[in-house]
XYZ file of C-alpha atoms in Angstrom:
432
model
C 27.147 -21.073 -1.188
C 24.707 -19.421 0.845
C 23.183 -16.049 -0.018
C 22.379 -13.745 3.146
C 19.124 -11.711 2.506
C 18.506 -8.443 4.638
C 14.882 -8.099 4.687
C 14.338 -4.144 6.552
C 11.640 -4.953 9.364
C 11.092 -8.423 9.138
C 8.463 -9.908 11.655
C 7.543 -13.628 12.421
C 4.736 -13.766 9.651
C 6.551 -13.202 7.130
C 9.541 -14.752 7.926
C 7.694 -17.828 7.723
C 6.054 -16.838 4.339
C 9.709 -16.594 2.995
C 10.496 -19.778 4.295
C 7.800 -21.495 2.174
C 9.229 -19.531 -1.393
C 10.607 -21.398 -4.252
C 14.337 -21.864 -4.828
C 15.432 -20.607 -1.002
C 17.411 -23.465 -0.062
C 20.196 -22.146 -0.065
C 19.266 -18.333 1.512
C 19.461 -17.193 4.772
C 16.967 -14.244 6.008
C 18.171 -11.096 8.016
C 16.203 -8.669 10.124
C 17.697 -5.377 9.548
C 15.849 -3.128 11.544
C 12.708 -4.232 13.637
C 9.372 -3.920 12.651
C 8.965 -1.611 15.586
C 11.296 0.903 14.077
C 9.616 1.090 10.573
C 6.189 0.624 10.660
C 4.534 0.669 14.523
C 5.434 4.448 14.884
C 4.794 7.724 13.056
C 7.783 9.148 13.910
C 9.894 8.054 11.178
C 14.321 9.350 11.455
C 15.293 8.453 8.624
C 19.056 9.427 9.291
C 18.974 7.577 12.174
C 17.568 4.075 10.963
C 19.770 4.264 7.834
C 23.121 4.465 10.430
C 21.735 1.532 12.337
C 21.236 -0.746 9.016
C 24.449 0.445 7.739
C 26.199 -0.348 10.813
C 24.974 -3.938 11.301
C 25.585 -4.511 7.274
C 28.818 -2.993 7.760
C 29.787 -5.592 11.286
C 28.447 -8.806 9.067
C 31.084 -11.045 8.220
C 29.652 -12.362 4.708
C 28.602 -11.553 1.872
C 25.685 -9.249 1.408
C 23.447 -10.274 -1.434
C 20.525 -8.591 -1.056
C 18.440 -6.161 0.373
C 14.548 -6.107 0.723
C 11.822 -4.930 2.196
C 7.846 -5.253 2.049
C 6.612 -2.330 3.917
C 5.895 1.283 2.406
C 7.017 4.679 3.869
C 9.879 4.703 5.121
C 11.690 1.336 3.952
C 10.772 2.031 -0.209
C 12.321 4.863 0.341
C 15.212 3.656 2.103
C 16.319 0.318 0.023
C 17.278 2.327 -3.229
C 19.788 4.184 -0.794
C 20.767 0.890 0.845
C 21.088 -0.792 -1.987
C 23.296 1.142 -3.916
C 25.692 1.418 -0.898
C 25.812 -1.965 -1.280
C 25.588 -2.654 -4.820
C 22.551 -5.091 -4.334
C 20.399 -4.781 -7.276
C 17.234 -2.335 -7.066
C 14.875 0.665 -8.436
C 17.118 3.868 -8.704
C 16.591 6.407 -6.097
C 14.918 8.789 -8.654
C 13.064 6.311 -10.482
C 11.171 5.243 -6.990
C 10.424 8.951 -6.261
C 8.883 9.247 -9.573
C 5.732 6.639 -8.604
C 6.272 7.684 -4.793
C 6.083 11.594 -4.605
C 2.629 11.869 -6.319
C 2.962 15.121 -7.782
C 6.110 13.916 -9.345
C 4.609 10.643 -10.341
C 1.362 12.543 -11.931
C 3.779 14.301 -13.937
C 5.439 11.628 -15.713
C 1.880 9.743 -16.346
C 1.052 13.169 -18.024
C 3.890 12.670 -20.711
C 3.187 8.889 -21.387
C -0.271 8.332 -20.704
C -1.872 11.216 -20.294
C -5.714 9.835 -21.196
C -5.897 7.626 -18.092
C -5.148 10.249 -15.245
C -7.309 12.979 -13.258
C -7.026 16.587 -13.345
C -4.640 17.262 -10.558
C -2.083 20.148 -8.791
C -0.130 20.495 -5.180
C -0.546 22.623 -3.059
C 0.928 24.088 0.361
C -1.678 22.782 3.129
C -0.202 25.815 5.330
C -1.483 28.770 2.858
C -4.311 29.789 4.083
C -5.209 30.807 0.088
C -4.914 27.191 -0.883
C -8.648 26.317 -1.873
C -8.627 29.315 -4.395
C -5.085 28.653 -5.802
C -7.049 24.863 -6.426
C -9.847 26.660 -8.164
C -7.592 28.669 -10.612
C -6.254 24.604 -11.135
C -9.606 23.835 -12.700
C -10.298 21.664 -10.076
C -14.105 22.340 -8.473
C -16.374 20.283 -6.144
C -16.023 17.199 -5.595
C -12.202 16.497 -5.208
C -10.067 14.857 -3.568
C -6.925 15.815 -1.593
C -3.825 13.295 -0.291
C -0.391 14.019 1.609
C 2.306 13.712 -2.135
C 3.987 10.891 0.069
C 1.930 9.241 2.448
C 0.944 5.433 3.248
C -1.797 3.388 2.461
C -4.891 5.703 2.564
C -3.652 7.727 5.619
C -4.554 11.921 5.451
C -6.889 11.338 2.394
C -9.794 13.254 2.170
C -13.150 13.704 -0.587
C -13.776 17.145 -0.306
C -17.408 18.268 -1.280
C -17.637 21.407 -0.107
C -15.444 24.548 1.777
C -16.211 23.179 5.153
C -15.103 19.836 3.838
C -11.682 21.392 2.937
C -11.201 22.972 5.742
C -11.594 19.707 8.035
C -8.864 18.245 5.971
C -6.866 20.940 6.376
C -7.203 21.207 9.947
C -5.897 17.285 9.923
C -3.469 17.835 7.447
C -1.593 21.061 9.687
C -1.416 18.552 12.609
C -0.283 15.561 11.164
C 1.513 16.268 7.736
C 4.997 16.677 9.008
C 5.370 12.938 10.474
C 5.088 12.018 6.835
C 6.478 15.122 5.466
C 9.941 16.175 7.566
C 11.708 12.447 6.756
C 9.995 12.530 3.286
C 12.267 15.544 2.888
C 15.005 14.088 4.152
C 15.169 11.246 0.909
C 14.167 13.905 -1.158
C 17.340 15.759 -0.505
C 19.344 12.819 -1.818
C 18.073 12.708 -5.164
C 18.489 15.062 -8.176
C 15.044 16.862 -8.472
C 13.971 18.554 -11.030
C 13.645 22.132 -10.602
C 9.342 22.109 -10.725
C 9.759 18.885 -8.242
C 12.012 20.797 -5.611
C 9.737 22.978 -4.877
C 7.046 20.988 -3.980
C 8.431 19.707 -0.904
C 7.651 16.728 1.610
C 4.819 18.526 3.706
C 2.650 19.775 0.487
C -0.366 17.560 -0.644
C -2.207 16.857 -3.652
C -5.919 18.061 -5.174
C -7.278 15.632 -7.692
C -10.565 15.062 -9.833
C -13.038 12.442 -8.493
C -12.164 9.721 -10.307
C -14.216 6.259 -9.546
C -15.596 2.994 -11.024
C -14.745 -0.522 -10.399
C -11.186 -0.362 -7.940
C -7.732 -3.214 -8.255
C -4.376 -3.411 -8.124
C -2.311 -4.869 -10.567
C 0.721 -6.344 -9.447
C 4.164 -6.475 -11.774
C 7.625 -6.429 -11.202
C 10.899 -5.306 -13.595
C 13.700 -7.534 -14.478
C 16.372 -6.502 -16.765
C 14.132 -3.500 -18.037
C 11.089 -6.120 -18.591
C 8.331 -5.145 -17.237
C 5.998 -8.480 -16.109
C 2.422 -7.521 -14.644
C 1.751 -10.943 -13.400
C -1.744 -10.503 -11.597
C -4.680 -8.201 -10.985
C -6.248 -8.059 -7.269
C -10.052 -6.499 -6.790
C -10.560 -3.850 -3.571
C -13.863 -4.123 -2.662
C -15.218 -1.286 -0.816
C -17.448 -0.830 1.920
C -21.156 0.445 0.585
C -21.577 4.212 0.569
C -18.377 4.864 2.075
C -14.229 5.068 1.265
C -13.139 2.630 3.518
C -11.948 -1.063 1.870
C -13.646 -4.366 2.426
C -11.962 -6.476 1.250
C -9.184 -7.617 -1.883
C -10.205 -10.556 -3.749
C -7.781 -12.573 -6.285
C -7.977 -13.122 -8.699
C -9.938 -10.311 -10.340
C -13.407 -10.487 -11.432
C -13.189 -7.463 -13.842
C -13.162 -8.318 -17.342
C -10.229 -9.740 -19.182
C -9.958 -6.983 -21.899
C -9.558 -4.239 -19.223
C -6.874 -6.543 -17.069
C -5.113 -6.667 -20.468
C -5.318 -3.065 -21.120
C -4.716 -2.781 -17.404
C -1.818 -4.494 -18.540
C -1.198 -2.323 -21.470
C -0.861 0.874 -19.626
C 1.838 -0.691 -16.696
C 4.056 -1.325 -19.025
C 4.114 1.406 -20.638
C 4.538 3.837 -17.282
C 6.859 1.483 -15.640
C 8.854 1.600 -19.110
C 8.860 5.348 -19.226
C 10.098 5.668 -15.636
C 13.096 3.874 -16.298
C 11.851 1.728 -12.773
C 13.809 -1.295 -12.974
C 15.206 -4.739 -10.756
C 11.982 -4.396 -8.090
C 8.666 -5.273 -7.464
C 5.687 -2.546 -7.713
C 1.891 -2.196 -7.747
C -0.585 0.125 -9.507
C -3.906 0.826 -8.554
C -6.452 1.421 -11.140
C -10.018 2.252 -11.504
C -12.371 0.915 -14.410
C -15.062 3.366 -15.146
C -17.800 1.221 -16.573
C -19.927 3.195 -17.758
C -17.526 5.063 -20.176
C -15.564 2.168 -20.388
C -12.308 4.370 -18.944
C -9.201 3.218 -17.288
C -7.848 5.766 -14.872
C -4.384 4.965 -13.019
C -4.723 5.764 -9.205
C -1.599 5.803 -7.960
C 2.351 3.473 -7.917
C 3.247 2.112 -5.497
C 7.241 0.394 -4.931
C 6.609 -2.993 -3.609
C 4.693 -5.584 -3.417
C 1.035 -5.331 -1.487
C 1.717 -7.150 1.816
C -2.171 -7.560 2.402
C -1.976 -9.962 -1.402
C 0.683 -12.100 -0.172
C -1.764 -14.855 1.184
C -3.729 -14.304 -1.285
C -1.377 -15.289 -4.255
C 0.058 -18.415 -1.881
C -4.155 -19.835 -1.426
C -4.398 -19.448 -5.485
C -0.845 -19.233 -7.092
C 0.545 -21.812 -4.686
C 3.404 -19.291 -3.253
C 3.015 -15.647 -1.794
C 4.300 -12.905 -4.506
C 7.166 -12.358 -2.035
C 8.890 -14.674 -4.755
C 8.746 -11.541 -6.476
C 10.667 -9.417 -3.672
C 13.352 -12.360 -2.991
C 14.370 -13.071 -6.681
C 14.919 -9.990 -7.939
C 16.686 -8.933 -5.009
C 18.926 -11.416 -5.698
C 19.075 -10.498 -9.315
C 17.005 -13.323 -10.926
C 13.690 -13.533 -13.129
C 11.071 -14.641 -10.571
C 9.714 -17.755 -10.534
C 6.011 -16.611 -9.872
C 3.771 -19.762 -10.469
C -0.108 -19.726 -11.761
C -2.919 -21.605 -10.246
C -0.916 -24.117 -8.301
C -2.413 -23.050 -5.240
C -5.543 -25.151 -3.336
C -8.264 -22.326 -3.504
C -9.720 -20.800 -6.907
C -10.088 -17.200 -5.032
C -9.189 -15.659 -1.842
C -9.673 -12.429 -0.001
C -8.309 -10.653 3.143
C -11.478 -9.397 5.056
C -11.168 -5.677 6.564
C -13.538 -6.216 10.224
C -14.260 -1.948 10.371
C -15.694 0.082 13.104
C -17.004 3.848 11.599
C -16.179 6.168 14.823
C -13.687 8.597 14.932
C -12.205 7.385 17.532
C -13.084 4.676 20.393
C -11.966 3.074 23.479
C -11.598 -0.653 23.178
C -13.638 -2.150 26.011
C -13.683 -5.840 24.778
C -11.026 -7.750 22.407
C -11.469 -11.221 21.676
C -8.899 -13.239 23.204
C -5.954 -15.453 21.225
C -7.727 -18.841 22.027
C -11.155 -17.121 20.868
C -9.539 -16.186 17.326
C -8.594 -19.775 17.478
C -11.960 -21.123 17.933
C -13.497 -18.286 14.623
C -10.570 -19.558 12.660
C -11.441 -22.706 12.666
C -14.750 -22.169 11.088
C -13.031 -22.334 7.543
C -9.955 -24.576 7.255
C -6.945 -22.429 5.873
C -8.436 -19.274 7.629
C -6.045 -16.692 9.651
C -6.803 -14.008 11.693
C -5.212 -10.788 13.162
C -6.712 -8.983 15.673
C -5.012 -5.519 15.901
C -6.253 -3.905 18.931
C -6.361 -4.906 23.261
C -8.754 -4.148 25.750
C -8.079 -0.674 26.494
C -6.418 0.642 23.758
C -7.690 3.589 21.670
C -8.867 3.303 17.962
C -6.360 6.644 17.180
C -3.612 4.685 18.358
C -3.393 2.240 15.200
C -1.125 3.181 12.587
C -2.281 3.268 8.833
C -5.659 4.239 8.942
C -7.606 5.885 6.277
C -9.477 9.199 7.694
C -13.373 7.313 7.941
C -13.037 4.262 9.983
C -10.698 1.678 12.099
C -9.561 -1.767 10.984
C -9.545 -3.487 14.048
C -9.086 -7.498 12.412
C -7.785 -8.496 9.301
C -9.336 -11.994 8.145
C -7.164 -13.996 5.049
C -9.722 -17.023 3.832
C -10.267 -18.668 0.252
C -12.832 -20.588 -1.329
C -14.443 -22.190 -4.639
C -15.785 -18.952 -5.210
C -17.000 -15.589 -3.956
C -20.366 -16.199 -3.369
C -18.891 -18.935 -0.626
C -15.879 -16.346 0.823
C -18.464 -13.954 1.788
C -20.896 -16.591 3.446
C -17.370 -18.243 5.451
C -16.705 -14.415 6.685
C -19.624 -14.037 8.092
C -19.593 -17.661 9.674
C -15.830 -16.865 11.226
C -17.101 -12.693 12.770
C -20.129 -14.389 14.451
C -17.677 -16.490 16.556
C -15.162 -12.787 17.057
C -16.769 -10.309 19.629
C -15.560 -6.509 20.191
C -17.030 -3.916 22.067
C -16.310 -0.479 22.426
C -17.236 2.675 25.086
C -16.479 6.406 24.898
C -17.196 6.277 21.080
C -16.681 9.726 18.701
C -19.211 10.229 16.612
């Protein structure tokens, strides 16, 4: 019998990466919402796009047997709703918001593993006594501030001084509300806590400086087992915030995966997170030899899902599918054609820019090419303006993603550089 799968914003891309998953012979894939809707705009109803999913799940004459998603604010926050409308498996609404709503999320590391985490408190980017309520928080120069929900690194900010604080609070006033109004609007369904409640959707986060050697380990939960299953490296840009690239499988040492390891399980465990996929970012300070946990986040990484299928032999989405269909994933190991891969962040360091020259679709073509097995999205058009892309972090643009793998790094980095020399953009009326 077939099994109809709603995937919340499906697009092309990754339609055809489900198509190429184990043991989906038998399923049929669903767009329930566009990707339009949910993740090319920052103006995010929540209310609204919940009606229209329930509505066409409602009109579909079959059965529904599970629903999935892949992006980050707003679907996570919308499938555990979804879901238990619908009584497809998947995370509980308050389990989600306790990796999701940082402040929440720092909490609960604080009762189970409270040696890996930063010194950390909210506070209310509108009170204009915010930096001293930080101080009295034991929290001095450098720190760093964040939105408690936000997406990717979008509104984060390394504060080193009072001027630096109030740049990111000048940001933070304009902008925090697309993030924070629906943000309040899931909160409101779930049973908060009476410390949580008041620290609502628009407030942010001030955190220690915590650094070293960056990853992201990625794990799911089945039947209350929690199964890291692999450990992805984010490379970093020199001198600056910005990302690189990601390259799987890790380089760091196996003892600190393992302890890596360790620590999910014992988090996810605590939680009470259960039936989805996640991902935790870590650092490895090592120097002091110190694991400190970054952040949770409720899905899969969309960025590692080439990655895995050029290693692993199929993209981690096996991980979203099967236990949205209530089965133990069938996640392979080394059955893929490369030994690493990486998905290449091409960066411009303005604050903003007009796009005077894109290359075209037959020149990505050509700078594919270069490498066999090499894709390439270009995510800007002659014209457009750097502030218009969505997801940025607050120091630079990506304007091209490049996926690629190789024998081994050494050789990714030297094919990179082969495919950008063939990929031209210019730029004009650039913000320094």
């Amino acid at each position: 019998m077939t099994k109809n799968v709603f995937v919340i914003g499906l697009n092309k891309l990754n339609a055809e990466r489900l198509e190429r998953l184990r043991g989906v012979e038998d399923v049929e894939f669903h767009q329930l919402l566009t990707p339009a809707q949910v993740s090319e705009t920052q103006d995010f109803d929540i209310p609204a796009m919940l009606a229209e999913a329930e509505a066409t799940l409602d009109a579909f004459d079959g059965s529904i047997d599970a629903i999935v998603g892949y992006i980050d604010f707003p679907v996570s926050t919308m499938l555990p709703i979804l879901c238990e409308k619908y009584g497809t498996p998947q995370a509980s609404l308050e389990s989600l918001l306790k990796c999701e709503h940082k402040y929440w999320s720092r909490c609960v590391m604080r009762e189970s593993i409270p040696d890996h985490i930063p010194k950390f408190t909210a506070f209310d980017p509108f009170d204009d006594d915010a930096l001293s309520k930080i101080g009295e928080a034991d929290l001095r120069f450098p720190f760093f501030v964040k939105p408690i929900k936000s997406s990717g690194s979008r509104l984060g900010f390394r504060i080193d001084s009072p001027e630096d604080f109030d740049f990111a609070i000048e940001k933070l006033r304009a902008e925090i509300r697309t993030i924070g109004e629906p943000f309040d609007h899931v909160l409101n369904q779930a049973d908060l806590p009476e410390e949580i409640s008041r620290v609502e959707g628009h407030y942010c986060m001030a955190e220690q400086v915590i650094g070293g050697r960056q990853c992201t380990v990625e794990g799911y939960v089945h039947n209350g087992e929690v199964v890291p299953y692999g450990t992805v490296d984010s490379i970093r840009y020199p001198q600056v915030l910005s990302f690189f690239y990601y390259l799987y499988p890790s380089q760091l040492p196996k003892k600190v995966q393992d302890k890596m390891y360790e620590i999910t399980r014992t988090i996810m465990a605590h939680i009470g997170y259960d039936n989805a996929g996640f991902n935790i970012e870590y650092y490895w300070d090592e120097v002091q030899d110190k694991i400190w946990l970054l952040e949770i986040n409720t899905r899969i990484a969309q960025s590692h899902c080439d990655l895995f299928e050029m290693v692993d032999g199929v993209s981690h989405q096996q991980v979203t599918i099967d236990v949205g269909l209530g089965r133990k994933p069938d996640m392979p190991s080394g059955e893929g054609p490369e030994n690493v891969a990486a998905e290449f962040f091409y960066r411009v360091f303005f604050r903003d820019a007009k796009v005077a020259r894109a290359p075209s679709r037959a020149e990505i073509e050509v700078a594919a090419e270069q490498v066999e097995g090499t894709r390439i999205t270009s995510y800007v058009t002659r014209g457009s303006m750097l502030s218009d892309l969505p997801e940025q972090d607050a120091y630079s643009f990506a304007v091209a993603s490049v996926w690629m793998g190789a024998s081994k790094q050494s050789k990714l980095l030297w094919n990179y550089e082969q495919v950008m020399k063939k990929l031209n953009y210019e730029f004009s009326d650039i913000v320094e």
